[in-house]
PDB file of N, CA and C in Angstrom:
ATOM      1  N   UNK A   1     235.649  91.362  98.561  1.00  0.00           N
ATOM      2  CA  UNK A   1     235.534  92.064  97.305  1.00  0.00           C
ATOM      3  C   UNK A   1     236.909  92.228  96.706  1.00  0.00           C
ATOM      4  N   UNK A   2     236.982  92.054  95.382  1.00  0.00           N
ATOM      5  CA  UNK A   2     238.213  92.149  94.669  1.00  0.00           C
ATOM      6  C   UNK A   2     238.365  93.602  94.158  1.00  0.00           C
ATOM      7  N   UNK A   3     239.624  94.086  94.391  1.00  0.00           N
ATOM      8  CA  UNK A   3     239.921  95.508  93.994  1.00  0.00           C
ATOM      9  C   UNK A   3     239.980  95.616  92.438  1.00  0.00           C
ATOM     10  N   UNK A   4     239.410  96.696  91.871  1.00  0.00           N
ATOM     11  CA  UNK A   4     239.601  96.951  90.457  1.00  0.00           C
ATOM     12  C   UNK A   4     240.783  97.973  90.311  1.00  0.00           C
ATOM     13  N   UNK A   5     241.741  97.611  89.485  1.00  0.00           N
ATOM     14  CA  UNK A   5     242.955  98.349  89.266  1.00  0.00           C
ATOM     15  C   UNK A   5     243.061  98.722  87.783  1.00  0.00           C
ATOM     16  N   UNK A   6     244.046  99.638  87.408  1.00  0.00           N
ATOM     17  CA  UNK A   6     244.394  99.829  86.047  1.00  0.00           C
ATOM     18  C   UNK A   6     245.227  98.713  85.622  1.00  0.00           C
ATOM     19  N   UNK A   7     245.078  98.336  84.257  1.00  0.00           N
ATOM     20  CA  UNK A   7     245.919  97.221  83.729  1.00  0.00           C
ATOM     21  C   UNK A   7     247.492  97.515  83.936  1.00  0.00           C
ATOM     22  N   UNK A   8     247.865  98.778  83.881  1.00  0.00           N
ATOM     23  CA  UNK A   8     249.243  99.157  84.025  1.00  0.00           C
ATOM     24  C   UNK A   8     249.764  98.724  85.356  1.00  0.00           C
ATOM     25  N   UNK A   9     248.977  98.422  86.433  1.00  0.00           N
ATOM     26  CA  UNK A   9     249.454  98.046  87.754  1.00  0.00           C
ATOM     27  C   UNK A   9     249.650  96.518  87.802  1.00  0.00           C
ATOM     28  N   UNK A  10     249.267  95.744  86.766  1.00  0.00           N
ATOM     29  CA  UNK A  10     249.354  94.297  86.792  1.00  0.00           C
ATOM     30  C   UNK A  10     250.841  93.890  86.718  1.00  0.00           C
ATOM     31  N   UNK A  11     251.287  93.032  87.511  1.00  0.00           N
ATOM     32  CA  UNK A  11     252.608  92.589  87.590  1.00  0.00           C
ATOM     33  C   UNK A  11     252.748  91.409  86.701  1.00  0.00           C
ATOM     34  N   UNK A  12     254.072  91.199  86.121  1.00  0.00           N
ATOM     35  CA  UNK A  12     254.290  90.075  85.312  1.00  0.00           C
ATOM     36  C   UNK A  12     253.943  88.724  85.992  1.00  0.00           C
ATOM     37  N   UNK A  13     253.304  87.898  85.232  1.00  0.00           N
ATOM     38  CA  UNK A  13     252.897  86.585  85.767  1.00  0.00           C
ATOM     39  C   UNK A  13     251.419  86.618  86.336  1.00  0.00           C
ATOM     40  N   UNK A  14     250.889  87.793  86.435  1.00  0.00           N
ATOM     41  CA  UNK A  14     249.538  87.908  87.079  1.00  0.00           C
ATOM     42  C   UNK A  14     248.504  87.928  86.067  1.00  0.00           C
ATOM     43  N   UNK A  15     247.309  87.383  86.340  1.00  0.00           N
ATOM     44  CA  UNK A  15     246.178  87.333  85.400  1.00  0.00           C
ATOM     45  C   UNK A  15     245.026  88.202  85.987  1.00  0.00           C
ATOM     46  N   UNK A  16     244.216  88.659  85.063  1.00  0.00           N
ATOM     47  CA  UNK A  16     243.050  89.487  85.405  1.00  0.00           C
ATOM     48  C   UNK A  16     242.043  89.423  84.412  1.00  0.00           C
ATOM     49  N   UNK A  17     240.862  89.866  84.768  1.00  0.00           N
ATOM     50  CA  UNK A  17     239.658  89.959  83.939  1.00  0.00           C
ATOM     51  C   UNK A  17     239.340  91.448  83.637  1.00  0.00           C
ATOM     52  N   UNK A  18     239.116  91.740  82.442  1.00  0.00           N
ATOM     53  CA  UNK A  18     238.875  93.255  82.124  1.00  0.00           C
ATOM     54  C   UNK A  18     237.445  93.543  82.610  1.00  0.00           C
ATOM     55  N   UNK A  19     237.326  94.584  83.322  1.00  0.00           N
ATOM     56  CA  UNK A  19     236.076  95.043  83.914  1.00  0.00           C
ATOM     57  C   UNK A  19     235.482  96.326  83.208  1.00  0.00           C
ATOM     58  N   UNK A  20     236.360  96.952  82.498  1.00  0.00           N
ATOM     59  CA  UNK A  20     235.887  98.198  81.737  1.00  0.00           C
ATOM     60  C   UNK A  20     236.959  98.865  81.051  1.00  0.00           C
ATOM     61  N   UNK A  21     236.591  99.850  80.169  1.00  0.00           N
ATOM     62  CA  UNK A  21     237.507 100.757  79.417  1.00  0.00           C
ATOM     63  C   UNK A  21     237.093 102.180  79.730  1.00  0.00           C
ATOM     64  N   UNK A  22     238.094 102.966  80.044  1.00  0.00           N
ATOM     65  CA  UNK A  22     237.800 104.413  80.379  1.00  0.00           C
ATOM     66  C   UNK A  22     238.216 105.293  79.138  1.00  0.00           C
ATOM     67  N   UNK A  23     238.750 104.687  78.071  1.00  0.00           N
ATOM     68  CA  UNK A  23     239.145 105.360  76.824  1.00  0.00           C
ATOM     69  C   UNK A  23     237.923 105.755  76.102  1.00  0.00           C
ATOM     70  N   UNK A  24     238.080 106.789  75.210  1.00  0.00           N
ATOM     71  CA  UNK A  24     237.024 107.219  74.452  1.00  0.00           C
ATOM     72  C   UNK A  24     237.370 107.281  72.975  1.00  0.00           C
ATOM     73  N   UNK A  25     236.401 107.343  72.094  1.00  0.00           N
ATOM     74  CA  UNK A  25     236.623 107.570  70.679  1.00  0.00           C
ATOM     75  C   UNK A  25     237.456 106.493  70.006  1.00  0.00           C
ATOM     76  N   UNK A  26     238.384 107.026  69.227  1.00  0.00           N
ATOM     77  CA  UNK A  26     239.240 106.166  68.475  1.00  0.00           C
ATOM     78  C   UNK A  26     240.111 105.206  69.286  1.00  0.00           C
ATOM     79  N   UNK A  27     240.608 105.658  70.435  1.00  0.00           N
ATOM     80  CA  UNK A  27     241.475 104.871  71.332  1.00  0.00           C
ATOM     81  C   UNK A  27     240.638 103.719  71.844  1.00  0.00           C
ATOM     82  N   UNK A  28     239.406 103.928  72.316  1.00  0.00           N
ATOM     83  CA  UNK A  28     238.493 102.938  72.773  1.00  0.00           C
ATOM     84  C   UNK A  28     238.278 101.785  71.756  1.00  0.00           C
ATOM     85  N   UNK A  29     237.961 102.311  70.494  1.00  0.00           N
ATOM     86  CA  UNK A  29     237.721 101.383  69.319  1.00  0.00           C
ATOM     87  C   UNK A  29     239.000 100.494  69.022  1.00  0.00           C
ATOM     88  N   UNK A  30     240.155 101.149  69.053  1.00  0.00           N
ATOM     89  CA  UNK A  30     241.369 100.470  68.877  1.00  0.00           C
ATOM     90  C   UNK A  30     241.663  99.436  69.850  1.00  0.00           C
ATOM     91  N   UNK A  31     241.456  99.704  71.122  1.00  0.00           N
ATOM     92  CA  UNK A  31     241.653  98.730  72.252  1.00  0.00           C
ATOM     93  C   UNK A  31     240.653  97.547  72.158  1.00  0.00           C
ATOM     94  N   UNK A  32     239.459  97.891  71.736  1.00  0.00           N
ATOM     95  CA  UNK A  32     238.425  96.762  71.559  1.00  0.00           C
ATOM     96  C   UNK A  32     238.840  95.914  70.349  1.00  0.00           C
ATOM     97  N   UNK A  33     239.240  96.504  69.284  1.00  0.00           N
ATOM     98  CA  UNK A  33     239.764  95.808  68.122  1.00  0.00           C
ATOM     99  C   UNK A  33     240.879  94.797  68.454  1.00  0.00           C
ATOM    100  N   UNK A  34     241.757  95.189  69.417  1.00  0.00           N
ATOM    101  CA  UNK A  34     242.813  94.389  69.839  1.00  0.00           C
ATOM    102  C   UNK A  34     242.431  93.323  70.798  1.00  0.00           C
ATOM    103  N   UNK A  35     241.224  93.311  71.213  1.00  0.00           N
ATOM    104  CA  UNK A  35     240.690  92.304  72.115  1.00  0.00           C
ATOM    105  C   UNK A  35     240.414  92.694  73.555  1.00  0.00           C
ATOM    106  N   UNK A  36     240.770  93.969  73.867  1.00  0.00           N
ATOM    107  CA  UNK A  36     240.570  94.447  75.210  1.00  0.00           C
ATOM    108  C   UNK A  36     239.136  94.816  75.512  1.00  0.00           C
ATOM    109  N   UNK A  37     238.269  93.800  75.719  1.00  0.00           N
ATOM    110  CA  UNK A  37     236.841  94.077  75.978  1.00  0.00           C
ATOM    111  C   UNK A  37     236.477  93.496  77.260  1.00  0.00           C
ATOM    112  N   UNK A  38     235.449  93.971  77.845  1.00  0.00           N
ATOM    113  CA  UNK A  38     234.931  93.551  79.156  1.00  0.00           C
ATOM    114  C   UNK A  38     234.756  92.058  79.180  1.00  0.00           C
ATOM    115  N   UNK A  39     235.265  91.470  80.252  1.00  0.00           N
ATOM    116  CA  UNK A  39     235.127  89.986  80.423  1.00  0.00           C
ATOM    117  C   UNK A  39     236.286  89.171  79.857  1.00  0.00           C
ATOM    118  N   UNK A  40     237.145  89.747  79.014  1.00  0.00           N
ATOM    119  CA  UNK A  40     238.307  89.068  78.576  1.00  0.00           C
ATOM    120  C   UNK A  40     239.380  88.836  79.609  1.00  0.00           C
ATOM    121  N   UNK A  41     240.032  87.636  79.508  1.00  0.00           N
ATOM    122  CA  UNK A  41     241.198  87.465  80.425  1.00  0.00           C
ATOM    123  C   UNK A  41     242.453  88.077  79.748  1.00  0.00           C
ATOM    124  N   UNK A  42     243.270  88.581  80.630  1.00  0.00           N
ATOM    125  CA  UNK A  42     244.530  89.280  80.204  1.00  0.00           C
ATOM    126  C   UNK A  42     245.573  88.985  81.197  1.00  0.00           C
ATOM    127  N   UNK A  43     246.793  88.696  80.748  1.00  0.00           N
ATOM    128  CA  UNK A  43     247.939  88.555  81.656  1.00  0.00           C
ATOM    129  C   UNK A  43     249.185  89.256  81.283  1.00  0.00           C
ATOM    130  N   UNK A  44     249.877  89.758  82.227  1.00  0.00           N
ATOM    131  CA  UNK A  44     251.065  90.530  82.053  1.00  0.00           C
ATOM    132  C   UNK A  44     252.222  89.634  81.738  1.00  0.00           C
ATOM    133  N   UNK A  45     252.826  89.841  80.584  1.00  0.00           N
ATOM    134  CA  UNK A  45     253.955  88.896  80.163  1.00  0.00           C
ATOM    135  C   UNK A  45     255.280  89.512  80.521  1.00  0.00           C
ATOM    136  N   UNK A  46     255.477  90.752  80.272  1.00  0.00           N
ATOM    137  CA  UNK A  46     256.761  91.371  80.445  1.00  0.00           C
ATOM    138  C   UNK A  46     256.684  92.865  80.494  1.00  0.00           C
ATOM    139  N   UNK A  47     257.584  93.490  81.348  1.00  0.00           N
ATOM    140  CA  UNK A  47     257.600  94.954  81.364  1.00  0.00           C
ATOM    141  C   UNK A  47     259.003  95.288  80.886  1.00  0.00           C
ATOM    142  N   UNK A  48     259.041  96.278  79.956  1.00  0.00           N
ATOM    143  CA  UNK A  48     260.358  96.581  79.314  1.00  0.00           C
ATOM    144  C   UNK A  48     261.369  97.176  80.406  1.00  0.00           C
ATOM    145  N   UNK A  49     262.653  97.110  80.066  1.00  0.00           N
ATOM    146  CA  UNK A  49     263.568  97.601  81.058  1.00  0.00           C
ATOM    147  C   UNK A  49     263.373  99.014  81.651  1.00  0.00           C
ATOM    148  N   UNK A  50     262.853  99.915  80.785  1.00  0.00           N
ATOM    149  CA  UNK A  50     262.667 101.246  81.305  1.00  0.00           C
ATOM    150  C   UNK A  50     261.186 101.446  81.791  1.00  0.00           C
ATOM    151  N   UNK A  51     260.381 100.308  81.829  1.00  0.00           N
ATOM    152  CA  UNK A  51     259.078 100.395  82.377  1.00  0.00           C
ATOM    153  C   UNK A  51     257.855 100.709  81.421  1.00  0.00           C
ATOM    154  N   UNK A  52     258.272 100.953  80.174  1.00  0.00           N
ATOM    155  CA  UNK A  52     257.227 101.403  79.221  1.00  0.00           C
ATOM    156  C   UNK A  52     257.716 101.067  77.842  1.00  0.00           C
ATOM    157  N   UNK A  53     257.056 100.355  77.061  1.00  0.00           N
ATOM    158  CA  UNK A  53     255.703  99.733  77.169  1.00  0.00           C
ATOM    159  C   UNK A  53     255.781  98.383  77.939  1.00  0.00           C
ATOM    160  N   UNK A  54     254.590  97.791  78.146  1.00  0.00           N
ATOM    161  CA  UNK A  54     254.398  96.537  78.833  1.00  0.00           C
ATOM    162  C   UNK A  54     253.704  95.546  77.822  1.00  0.00           C
ATOM    163  N   UNK A  55     254.142  94.359  77.831  1.00  0.00           N
ATOM    164  CA  UNK A  55     253.535  93.323  77.012  1.00  0.00           C
ATOM    165  C   UNK A  55     252.498  92.564  77.792  1.00  0.00           C
ATOM    166  N   UNK A  56     251.353  92.411  77.120  1.00  0.00           N
ATOM    167  CA  UNK A  56     250.104  91.694  77.684  1.00  0.00           C
ATOM    168  C   UNK A  56     249.699  90.590  76.768  1.00  0.00           C
ATOM    169  N   UNK A  57     249.304  89.481  77.327  1.00  0.00           N
ATOM    170  CA  UNK A  57     248.662  88.404  76.449  1.00  0.00           C
ATOM    171  C   UNK A  57     247.129  88.444  76.584  1.00  0.00           C
ATOM    172  N   UNK A  58     246.566  88.452  75.425  1.00  0.00           N
ATOM    173  CA  UNK A  58     245.021  88.523  75.376  1.00  0.00           C
ATOM    174  C   UNK A  58     244.703  87.628  74.166  1.00  0.00           C
ATOM    175  N   UNK A  59     243.819  86.769  74.455  1.00  0.00           N
ATOM    176  CA  UNK A  59     243.323  85.732  73.368  1.00  0.00           C
ATOM    177  C   UNK A  59     244.519  85.196  72.597  1.00  0.00           C
ATOM    178  N   UNK A  60     245.518  84.656  73.313  1.00  0.00           N
ATOM    179  CA  UNK A  60     246.691  84.068  72.701  1.00  0.00           C
ATOM    180  C   UNK A  60     247.480  84.971  71.844  1.00  0.00           C
ATOM    181  N   UNK A  61     247.345  86.258  71.883  1.00  0.00           N
ATOM    182  CA  UNK A  61     248.185  87.212  71.222  1.00  0.00           C
ATOM    183  C   UNK A  61     248.853  88.098  72.259  1.00  0.00           C
ATOM    184  N   UNK A  62     250.200  88.429  71.977  1.00  0.00           N
ATOM    185  CA  UNK A  62     250.920  89.311  72.833  1.00  0.00           C
ATOM    186  C   UNK A  62     250.838  90.717  72.246  1.00  0.00           C
ATOM    187  N   UNK A  63     250.457  91.648  73.017  1.00  0.00           N
ATOM    188  CA  UNK A  63     250.350  93.068  72.588  1.00  0.00           C
ATOM    189  C   UNK A  63     251.035  93.958  73.552  1.00  0.00           C
ATOM    190  N   UNK A  64     251.840  94.839  73.048  1.00  0.00           N
ATOM    191  CA  UNK A  64     252.585  95.829  73.871  1.00  0.00           C
ATOM    192  C   UNK A  64     251.745  97.182  73.963  1.00  0.00           C
ATOM    193  N   UNK A  65     251.490  97.596  75.085  1.00  0.00           N
ATOM    194  CA  UNK A  65     250.720  98.888  75.351  1.00  0.00           C
ATOM    195  C   UNK A  65     251.588  99.847  76.081  1.00  0.00           C
ATOM    196  N   UNK A  66     251.461 101.165  75.770  1.00  0.00           N
ATOM    197  CA  UNK A  66     252.044 102.207  76.631  1.00  0.00           C
ATOM    198  C   UNK A  66     251.332 102.284  77.901  1.00  0.00           C
ATOM    199  N   UNK A  67     252.057 102.757  78.861  1.00  0.00           N
ATOM    200  CA  UNK A  67     251.394 102.915  80.266  1.00  0.00           C
ATOM    201  C   UNK A  67     250.117 103.737  80.155  1.00  0.00           C
ATOM    202  N   UNK A  68     250.179 104.811  79.392  1.00  0.00           N
ATOM    203  CA  UNK A  68     249.024 105.729  79.359  1.00  0.00           C
ATOM    204  C   UNK A  68     247.809 105.053  78.747  1.00  0.00           C
ATOM    205  N   UNK A  69     248.020 104.059  77.819  1.00  0.00           N
ATOM    206  CA  UNK A  69     246.949 103.377  77.200  1.00  0.00           C
ATOM    207  C   UNK A  69     246.384 102.247  78.221  1.00  0.00           C
ATOM    208  N   UNK A  70     247.358 101.652  78.912  1.00  0.00           N
ATOM    209  CA  UNK A  70     247.035 100.644  79.872  1.00  0.00           C
ATOM    210  C   UNK A  70     246.242 101.136  81.005  1.00  0.00           C
ATOM    211  N   UNK A  71     246.624 102.344  81.382  1.00  0.00           N
ATOM    212  CA  UNK A  71     245.853 103.038  82.435  1.00  0.00           C
ATOM    213  C   UNK A  71     244.318 103.181  82.264  1.00  0.00           C
ATOM    214  N   UNK A  72     243.970 103.225  80.969  1.00  0.00           N
ATOM    215  CA  UNK A  72     242.483 103.301  80.660  1.00  0.00           C
ATOM    216  C   UNK A  72     241.703 102.025  80.663  1.00  0.00           C
ATOM    217  N   UNK A  73     242.445 100.933  80.993  1.00  0.00           N
ATOM    218  CA  UNK A  73     241.779  99.622  81.033  1.00  0.00           C
ATOM    219  C   UNK A  73     241.675  99.210  82.397  1.00  0.00           C
ATOM    220  N   UNK A  74     240.534  98.935  82.977  1.00  0.00           N
ATOM    221  CA  UNK A  74     240.250  98.432  84.345  1.00  0.00           C
ATOM    222  C   UNK A  74     240.161  97.028  84.451  1.00  0.00           C
ATOM    223  N   UNK A  75     240.876  96.407  85.432  1.00  0.00           N
ATOM    224  CA  UNK A  75     240.844  94.939  85.502  1.00  0.00           C
ATOM    225  C   UNK A  75     240.685  94.471  87.069  1.00  0.00           C
ATOM    226  N   UNK A  76     240.210  93.314  87.194  1.00  0.00           N
ATOM    227  CA  UNK A  76     240.108  92.542  88.408  1.00  0.00           C
ATOM    228  C   UNK A  76     241.019  91.386  88.393  1.00  0.00           C
ATOM    229  N   UNK A  77     241.974  91.391  89.374  1.00  0.00           N
ATOM    230  CA  UNK A  77     242.992  90.348  89.370  1.00  0.00           C
ATOM    231  C   UNK A  77     242.304  88.985  89.757  1.00  0.00           C
ATOM    232  N   UNK A  78     242.747  87.913  89.001  1.00  0.00           N
ATOM    233  CA  UNK A  78     242.226  86.618  89.286  1.00  0.00           C
ATOM    234  C   UNK A  78     243.314  85.670  89.822  1.00  0.00           C
ATOM    235  N   UNK A  79     243.037  84.563  90.591  1.00  0.00           N
ATOM    236  CA  UNK A  79     244.039  83.720  91.109  1.00  0.00           C
ATOM    237  C   UNK A  79     244.742  83.037  89.914  1.00  0.00           C
ATOM    238  N   UNK A  80     246.076  82.953  90.043  1.00  0.00           N
ATOM    239  CA  UNK A  80     246.881  82.300  88.983  1.00  0.00           C
ATOM    240  C   UNK A  80     246.736  80.826  88.990  1.00  0.00           C
TER     241      UNK A  80
END
């Protein structure tokens, strides 16, 4: 069984499949509009020098998210 982790724990170069969102209301809608929906593949591109924000690639677009926002996205790591 593959472990479900927050997106914020994904290391650079790792890929994962989104399994769910814990955000509510406007934040949930914003994340979905950016492409963070269940079943989408996402990979961690880069972590900023101070650790926040982190850049993720989703649907050929790179998006930077704060740790607190990435914590609300649950993912399952896939083999690279």
